[in-house]
Coordinates of C-alpha atoms in Angstrom, one line a residue:
Chain A
M1 CA 70.4 170.8 126.6
G2 CA 73.9 169.6 127.8
Y3 CA 74.8 166.0 127.1
A4 CA 71.3 165.0 126.1
F5 CA 72.5 166.4 122.6
A6 CA 75.2 163.7 122.5
V7 CA 72.9 160.7 122.7
P8 CA 71.1 161.1 119.3
V9 CA 74.2 162.4 117.6
L10 CA 76.3 159.4 118.8
F11 CA 73.6 157.0 118.1
L12 CA 73.3 158.2 114.5
L13 CA 77.0 158.0 114.1
A14 CA 77.1 154.4 115.5
L15 CA 74.3 153.5 113.0
A16 CA 76.2 155.2 110.1
E17 CA 79.4 153.4 111.0
T18 CA 77.8 150.0 110.8
T19 CA 75.5 150.6 107.8
V20 CA 76.6 153.4 105.6
L21 CA 80.3 153.4 106.1
A22 CA 80.4 149.6 106.0
Q23 CA 79.7 150.0 102.3
F24 CA 81.9 153.0 101.5
R25 CA 85.3 151.9 102.5
I26 CA 88.6 153.7 101.9
L27 CA 91.5 151.3 101.1
D28 CA 89.1 148.6 102.1
L29 CA 88.9 150.1 105.6
S30 CA 86.2 152.2 107.2
P31 CA 87.0 155.2 109.4
D32 CA 86.0 154.9 113.1
L33 CA 83.5 157.7 113.4
L34 CA 83.2 157.5 117.1
V35 CA 87.0 157.7 117.6
I36 CA 87.0 160.9 115.5
A37 CA 84.0 162.3 117.4
V38 CA 85.5 161.7 120.8
A39 CA 88.9 163.1 119.7
L40 CA 87.2 166.2 118.4
I41 CA 85.0 166.8 121.3
G42 CA 87.8 166.1 123.7
V43 CA 89.9 168.8 122.0
V44 CA 87.2 171.4 121.0
V45 CA 85.0 171.3 124.1
H46 CA 86.8 169.6 127.1
W47 CA 88.4 166.2 127.8
R48 CA 85.6 165.5 130.3
A49 CA 83.0 166.1 127.7
G50 CA 85.1 163.8 125.4
L51 CA 84.9 161.1 128.2
I52 CA 81.1 161.4 128.4
W53 CA 80.9 161.1 124.7
A54 CA 83.1 158.1 124.8
V55 CA 80.8 156.3 127.3
I56 CA 77.6 157.1 125.4
G57 CA 79.2 156.3 122.0
G58 CA 80.6 153.1 123.3
V59 CA 77.3 151.9 124.6
C60 CA 75.6 153.0 121.2
L61 CA 78.1 150.9 119.3
S62 CA 77.5 147.8 121.6
L63 CA 73.7 148.3 121.1
V64 CA 73.9 148.6 117.3
S65 CA 76.2 145.6 117.0
P66 CA 75.6 143.4 120.1
G67 CA 77.5 140.3 118.9
A68 CA 80.7 141.8 117.6
L69 CA 82.5 142.4 120.9
P70 CA 81.6 142.2 124.6
M71 CA 79.6 145.3 125.9
G72 CA 82.1 147.6 127.5
T73 CA 84.9 147.0 125.0
Y74 CA 84.0 150.0 122.8
V75 CA 83.6 152.3 125.9
L76 CA 87.0 151.2 127.2
G77 CA 88.6 151.7 123.8
L78 CA 87.0 155.2 123.4
T79 CA 88.0 156.3 126.9
W80 CA 91.7 156.2 125.9
V81 CA 91.0 158.6 123.1
A82 CA 89.4 161.1 125.5
L83 CA 92.3 160.6 128.0
L84 CA 94.8 161.4 125.3
A85 CA 93.2 164.8 124.8
A86 CA 93.3 165.2 128.6
L87 CA 97.1 164.2 128.9
A88 CA 98.0 166.5 126.1
L89 CA 96.2 169.4 127.8
V90 CA 97.7 168.7 131.2
S91 CA 101.1 168.8 129.7
G92 CA 100.4 172.3 128.4
F93 CA 100.3 171.3 124.8
N94 CA 97.9 173.8 123.2
Q95 CA 98.3 173.3 119.4
R96 CA 94.8 172.2 118.7
F97 CA 95.4 171.0 115.2
L98 CA 98.2 168.8 116.3
L99 CA 96.4 167.7 119.4
V100 CA 93.3 166.4 117.4
L101 CA 95.7 164.7 115.0
L102 CA 97.5 163.1 117.9
A103 CA 94.3 162.1 119.8
A104 CA 92.8 160.5 116.7
F105 CA 96.0 158.8 115.5
V106 CA 97.3 157.4 118.9
G107 CA 93.7 157.0 120.0
T108 CA 93.0 154.6 117.1
W109 CA 96.0 152.5 118.1
L110 CA 94.8 152.3 121.7
Y111 CA 91.1 151.7 120.6
D112 CA 92.2 148.9 118.3
A113 CA 94.7 147.5 120.8
T114 CA 91.8 147.2 123.3
Q115 CA 89.7 145.3 120.8
L116 CA 92.6 143.1 119.7
L117 CA 93.4 142.2 123.3
L118 CA 89.8 141.2 123.9
L119 CA 89.7 139.2 120.7
W120 CA 93.0 137.5 121.4
L121 CA 92.0 136.6 125.0
S122 CA 88.8 135.1 123.6
G123 CA 90.8 132.8 121.4
V124 CA 90.7 134.6 118.0
R125 CA 93.7 133.7 115.8
I126 CA 95.4 137.0 114.8
N127 CA 98.0 137.6 112.2
W128 CA 99.7 140.5 114.2
L129 CA 101.9 141.8 111.4
N130 CA 99.1 142.0 108.9
V131 CA 96.6 143.4 111.3
V132 CA 99.1 146.2 112.3
S133 CA 100.4 147.0 108.9
L134 CA 97.1 146.6 106.9
I135 CA 94.4 147.5 109.3
V136 CA 95.5 149.5 112.4
M137 CA 98.1 151.7 110.9
P138 CA 96.1 152.9 107.8
T139 CA 92.9 153.2 109.9
A140 CA 94.9 155.5 112.4
V141 CA 96.0 157.6 109.4
I142 CA 92.5 157.8 107.9
N143 CA 91.0 158.8 111.3
A144 CA 93.6 161.4 112.0
L145 CA 93.2 163.0 108.7
L146 CA 89.4 163.0 108.9
A147 CA 89.6 164.5 112.5
A148 CA 92.0 167.2 111.3
L149 CA 89.6 168.0 108.3
L150 CA 86.7 168.2 110.7
L151 CA 88.3 170.3 113.3
W152 CA 87.3 173.7 112.0
P153 CA 83.7 172.7 111.1
V154 CA 83.1 171.2 114.5
D155 CA 84.8 174.2 116.2
W156 CA 82.6 176.6 114.3
L157 CA 79.6 174.5 115.2
F158 CA 80.4 174.5 118.9
D159 CA 81.1 178.2 118.8
R160 CA 77.6 178.7 117.4
F161 CA 76.2 176.5 120.1
Q162 CA 78.1 178.3 122.8
R163 CA 76.6 181.6 121.5
A164 CA 73.2 180.1 121.6
G165 CA 73.8 178.8 125.1
L166 CA 73.7 175.2 124.2
R167 CA 77.3 174.2 124.7
S168 CA 77.8 171.1 126.8
R169 CA 79.5 172.3 130.1
P170 CA 82.3 170.2 131.5
L171 CA 81.4 168.3 134.7
Chain B
M1 CA 86.3 169.1 142.1
R2 CA 89.8 168.1 141.1
T3 CA 89.5 164.7 142.8
R4 CA 86.2 164.2 141.0
S5 CA 87.8 165.0 137.8
A6 CA 90.6 162.6 138.4
L7 CA 88.4 159.8 139.6
L8 CA 86.0 160.0 136.6
P9 CA 88.3 158.2 134.0
A10 CA 89.2 155.6 136.7
V11 CA 85.5 154.9 137.3
V12 CA 84.7 154.5 133.6
I13 CA 87.7 152.2 133.1
V14 CA 86.7 150.0 136.1
V15 CA 83.0 149.9 135.0
S16 CA 83.9 149.1 131.4
A17 CA 86.2 146.3 132.6
L18 CA 83.4 144.9 134.8
A19 CA 81.0 145.2 131.9
I20 CA 83.3 143.2 129.6
I21 CA 83.6 140.5 132.2
A22 CA 79.8 140.5 132.8
A23 CA 79.2 140.3 129.0
Q24 CA 81.7 137.4 128.7
L25 CA 79.7 135.6 131.4
Q26 CA 76.6 136.2 129.3
W27 CA 75.0 138.3 132.2
L28 CA 74.4 141.3 129.9
S29 CA 72.7 139.3 127.0
P30 CA 69.2 140.6 127.6
L31 CA 70.6 144.1 127.7
Q32 CA 72.6 143.7 124.5
G33 CA 69.6 142.3 122.7
L34 CA 67.5 145.2 123.8
G35 CA 69.1 147.7 121.3
A36 CA 68.8 145.3 118.4
R37 CA 65.1 144.7 118.9
G38 CA 63.9 148.0 117.6
L39 CA 66.9 148.8 115.4
A40 CA 66.4 146.2 112.6
P41 CA 64.0 148.3 110.5
V42 CA 66.2 151.4 110.9
Q43 CA 69.4 149.6 110.0
E44 CA 67.8 147.8 107.1
S45 CA 66.4 151.1 105.7
L46 CA 69.8 152.8 105.9
Y47 CA 71.7 149.9 104.5
T48 CA 69.3 149.4 101.6
L49 CA 69.2 153.1 100.8
V50 CA 73.0 153.3 100.5
E51 CA 73.5 149.9 98.8
P52 CA 72.9 151.1 95.1
V53 CA 75.2 154.1 95.5
A54 CA 77.9 152.0 97.1
G55 CA 77.4 149.4 94.4
Y56 CA 77.9 152.0 91.6
F57 CA 81.1 153.3 93.2
G58 CA 82.3 149.8 93.9
G59 CA 81.7 149.0 90.3
L60 CA 83.7 152.0 89.1
R61 CA 86.5 151.1 91.5
G62 CA 86.7 147.5 90.7
A63 CA 86.2 147.5 86.8
E64 CA 89.6 145.8 86.2
E65 CA 89.0 143.5 89.1
L66 CA 85.6 142.6 87.6
R67 CA 87.1 141.9 84.2
Q68 CA 89.7 139.5 85.7
E69 CA 87.1 137.8 87.8
N70 CA 84.8 137.5 84.7
E71 CA 87.7 135.8 82.8
A72 CA 88.4 133.4 85.7
L73 CA 84.6 132.7 86.1
K74 CA 84.3 131.9 82.3
Q75 CA 87.1 129.4 82.6
R76 CA 85.5 127.9 85.8
V77 CA 82.0 127.6 84.0
A78 CA 83.7 125.7 81.2
Q79 CA 85.3 123.4 83.6
Q80 CA 82.1 123.0 85.6
D81 CA 80.1 122.2 82.4
S82 CA 82.1 119.1 81.8
E83 CA 81.9 118.3 85.5
I84 CA 78.1 118.6 85.4
V85 CA 77.9 116.0 82.6
R86 CA 80.1 113.6 84.7
L87 CA 78.0 114.3 87.8
R88 CA 74.8 113.7 86.0
E89 CA 75.9 110.3 85.1
A90 CA 77.2 109.7 88.6
E91 CA 73.8 110.9 90.1
K92 CA 71.9 108.5 87.9
E93 CA 74.2 105.8 89.0
L94 CA 73.6 106.7 92.6
Q95 CA 69.8 106.9 92.2
D96 CA 69.9 103.4 90.9
L97 CA 71.9 102.2 93.8
K98 CA 69.6 104.0 96.2
K99 CA 66.7 102.2 94.7
L100 CA 68.5 99.1 95.1
Q101 CA 69.6 99.6 98.7
N102 CA 66.5 101.7 99.8
I103 CA 68.8 104.5 101.1
T104 CA 67.2 107.8 101.9
S105 CA 69.1 111.1 101.8
N106 CA 69.5 112.9 105.0
T107 CA 71.0 116.2 103.6
E108 CA 67.8 118.0 102.8
Y109 CA 68.3 121.3 104.4
Q110 CA 65.7 123.9 105.2
F111 CA 66.8 127.5 104.7
A112 CA 65.8 131.0 106.0
V113 CA 66.7 133.7 103.7
A114 CA 68.0 136.9 105.2
R115 CA 69.5 140.2 104.1
V116 CA 72.7 141.8 105.4
I117 CA 71.7 145.0 107.2
G118 CA 74.9 145.9 109.0
R119 CA 78.5 145.1 109.8
N120 CA 80.6 145.2 112.9
P121 CA 81.9 148.7 113.9
G122 CA 85.5 149.3 113.0
N123 CA 87.7 147.0 111.0
L124 CA 88.7 144.3 113.5
A125 CA 85.7 142.1 114.6
R126 CA 84.3 140.2 111.6
T127 CA 80.5 140.0 112.0
I128 CA 77.5 140.8 109.9
V129 CA 74.0 141.8 111.1
L130 CA 71.0 140.1 109.4
N131 CA 67.4 141.3 109.1
K132 CA 65.9 138.0 110.5
G133 CA 66.0 136.6 114.0
S134 CA 64.3 133.9 116.2
D135 CA 60.9 134.9 114.7
A136 CA 62.1 133.4 111.5
G137 CA 63.4 130.2 113.2
I138 CA 67.0 131.3 113.4
Q139 CA 68.9 130.1 116.4
K140 CA 72.4 130.6 117.9
G141 CA 75.0 128.3 116.3
Q142 CA 73.2 127.7 113.0
T143 CA 75.2 127.5 109.8
V144 CA 75.1 130.4 107.4
L145 CA 75.9 130.2 103.6
T146 CA 75.6 131.9 100.3
E147 CA 75.6 130.3 96.7
G148 CA 79.3 130.5 97.0
G149 CA 79.6 128.4 100.1
L150 CA 80.0 128.7 103.9
V151 CA 79.8 132.1 105.4
G152 CA 79.9 131.6 109.1
Q153 CA 77.8 130.8 112.2
V154 CA 75.0 132.7 114.0
K155 CA 76.5 134.2 117.1
S156 CA 73.6 136.0 118.7
V157 CA 69.9 136.2 118.0
T158 CA 67.0 138.6 118.9
P159 CA 63.5 138.1 117.6
T160 CA 64.1 140.4 114.7
E161 CA 67.8 140.4 114.1
S162 CA 70.8 138.0 114.2
E163 CA 74.5 138.5 114.1
V164 CA 76.8 136.1 112.2
L165 CA 80.5 135.5 112.9
L166 CA 82.3 135.0 109.6
I167 CA 84.6 132.0 109.0
T168 CA 87.4 134.5 108.1
S169 CA 87.2 136.1 111.7
G170 CA 89.8 133.9 113.2
A171 CA 87.3 132.9 115.9
L172 CA 85.8 129.8 114.2
T173 CA 87.2 126.4 113.6
V174 CA 85.3 124.4 110.9
P175 CA 85.7 120.6 110.6
G176 CA 86.2 119.9 106.8
R177 CA 87.0 117.2 104.4
V178 CA 88.0 116.7 100.8
Q179 CA 85.0 115.8 98.6
R180 CA 87.1 113.6 96.2
L181 CA 86.1 109.9 96.8
E182 CA 89.6 108.7 96.6
S183 CA 90.7 111.0 99.4
R184 CA 87.9 111.9 101.9
L185 CA 90.7 113.4 104.0
T186 CA 89.4 115.4 107.0
G187 CA 90.9 118.3 108.9
I188 CA 90.2 121.6 110.4
I189 CA 89.6 124.8 108.5
E190 CA 90.5 128.1 110.2
G191 CA 90.6 131.8 109.2
E192 CA 92.9 134.4 110.7
L193 CA 92.1 138.0 111.5
G194 CA 94.3 140.0 109.1
G195 CA 95.1 136.8 107.2
K196 CA 94.5 136.4 103.5
G197 CA 92.1 133.5 103.5
L198 CA 91.2 130.1 104.9
V199 CA 93.6 127.3 105.7
M200 CA 92.9 123.7 106.2
K201 CA 95.2 121.7 108.5
W202 CA 95.4 118.0 109.0
I203 CA 97.9 115.5 110.5
E204 CA 100.4 114.3 107.9
H205 CA 100.4 110.5 107.4
R206 CA 104.0 110.4 105.8
D207 CA 103.1 107.4 103.6
G208 CA 103.9 109.3 100.4
I209 CA 100.2 109.3 99.3
A210 CA 98.9 112.7 98.3
R211 CA 95.5 112.9 100.0
I212 CA 94.8 116.5 98.9
L213 CA 95.4 118.0 95.6
E214 CA 95.2 121.5 94.1
S215 CA 91.7 122.3 93.1
D216 CA 90.1 119.7 95.3
T217 CA 86.7 120.8 96.6
I218 CA 86.5 121.1 100.4
L219 CA 83.2 120.6 102.3
T220 CA 82.2 120.8 106.0
S221 CA 82.6 117.3 107.4
G222 CA 79.9 117.7 110.1
E223 CA 82.3 116.2 112.7
G224 CA 81.6 117.5 116.2
Q225 CA 78.2 118.7 114.9
T226 CA 79.3 122.3 115.1
F227 CA 78.5 123.0 111.4
A228 CA 75.9 121.4 109.1
P229 CA 77.7 118.7 107.0
N230 CA 78.4 118.8 103.2
V231 CA 78.4 122.6 102.8
L232 CA 80.9 123.9 100.3
V233 CA 83.8 125.7 101.9
G234 CA 86.0 126.4 98.8
T235 CA 88.6 124.8 96.6
V236 CA 92.3 124.0 97.5
K237 CA 94.6 126.7 96.1
T238 CA 98.0 125.5 97.3
V239 CA 99.3 122.7 99.5
H240 CA 102.1 123.2 102.0
S241 CA 104.1 120.5 103.7
R242 CA 107.1 121.0 106.0
D243 CA 109.2 118.3 107.6
I244 CA 109.4 120.1 111.0
D245 CA 105.5 120.5 111.2
P246 CA 103.3 117.6 112.2
F247 CA 100.5 119.3 110.3
E248 CA 100.1 119.7 106.6
T249 CA 98.3 122.8 105.5
A250 CA 96.4 123.8 102.4
E251 CA 95.2 127.3 101.4
I252 CA 91.5 127.2 100.6
E253 CA 90.0 129.7 98.2
S254 CA 86.4 130.6 98.9
L255 CA 84.0 131.7 96.2
V256 CA 82.3 133.9 98.8
D257 CA 83.0 137.6 98.5
F258 CA 83.0 138.3 102.3
K259 CA 83.3 142.1 101.7
R260 CA 80.2 142.3 99.6
L261 CA 77.7 140.0 101.2
E262 CA 74.1 141.0 100.5
Q263 CA 71.8 138.0 101.0
V264 CA 72.6 134.8 103.0
Y265 CA 70.8 131.5 103.8
I266 CA 70.6 130.0 107.2
I267 CA 70.1 126.3 107.6
T268 CA 67.3 126.1 110.1
N269 CA 66.9 122.3 110.4
F270 CA 70.4 121.6 111.7
Q271 CA 71.0 122.2 115.4
P272 CA 74.6 122.2 116.5
K273 CA 75.3 120.1 119.5
R274 CA 78.4 122.1 120.7
L275 CA 79.3 125.6 119.6
S276 CA 82.9 126.1 118.4

């Protein structure tokens, strides 16, 4: 089973992010489902699994919305989220609840910073103050809260998978 | 094993960076279009399925907003009724002149109608995905609008889908002009990512004549042939002038609700010469 499981799940999440969540917005913003998923997998399973999910998820987002940003941008942005989980684990930090909050919150900043840098380099005019205060910061809070809320359900799910022998093994 | 683990993130980062560069150079266009080809029906079904539910919750959330909007629209309708009477007179006069001078109109656009079936992931890029593509005559660079005015420009096309960059994205520059005959002032209209709306800029003449007034209607000018001419952009909300700035600016209020776009029109018989 392994990472083959990740492909349909991430593809559905990418589709949901661009169709369903685009219409249900919180504070006029939509949560980044892929950031949340990578943060959760990075913490619950292993950071390397999170990295693989970041690559597959990033490609799915680029396929679903090909004109939004150049291919590779979402992969790069999501990679920082997976690496945050890795950095925290390497430093010996093992409070999973705080770890997932941190990975989703700081990860959103890095994910958005990657996109903003690409947009700015391609000549997009950006009102930095408004973007940071009205888009990046609230999205980071929403993503962190949702990731924290989903920690136990995802943990339980992967525990069931592990018992059934379906858990993705780290590389 | 440890080395392999350490190398993996570096490999991913380098490959992603190379993919971004390749995509910017348009080398990955066939690959990027590949996903969209089969996805249009799935995206359309999902988007349409959720639309009524989202509309219901949106209605609840925005009841007060709708009431205020209704009041503003009533006032606008009253103003426009009197404007229509004046314009009918002007139209008759123009028809008479045309008959006299044998002038033919060149602003008869042909439209493709498309439904919005998706949006960009996240909250930063400003694009919408449409359920029609090159099979319906849509091409890259064509002008997209709604009943409320200009929406944006087609950025990428597959046979069954197209993606539109919104004018509020900060990535587009639209040549515009004031509709009022006494003015006909031209300038550039820009949005800004994170900004509150559209802004028109023009070089100040410093001769004391006000060439742009509040509530002036702004249209696309067609200069540079990047956008189809004579498409409504919006109305002037406020005009700003600063002595230290060579440009004068005006905030433009669009009637398009960019957050709730459902159906758009694409002008298919105007081909841009140079993409902005």
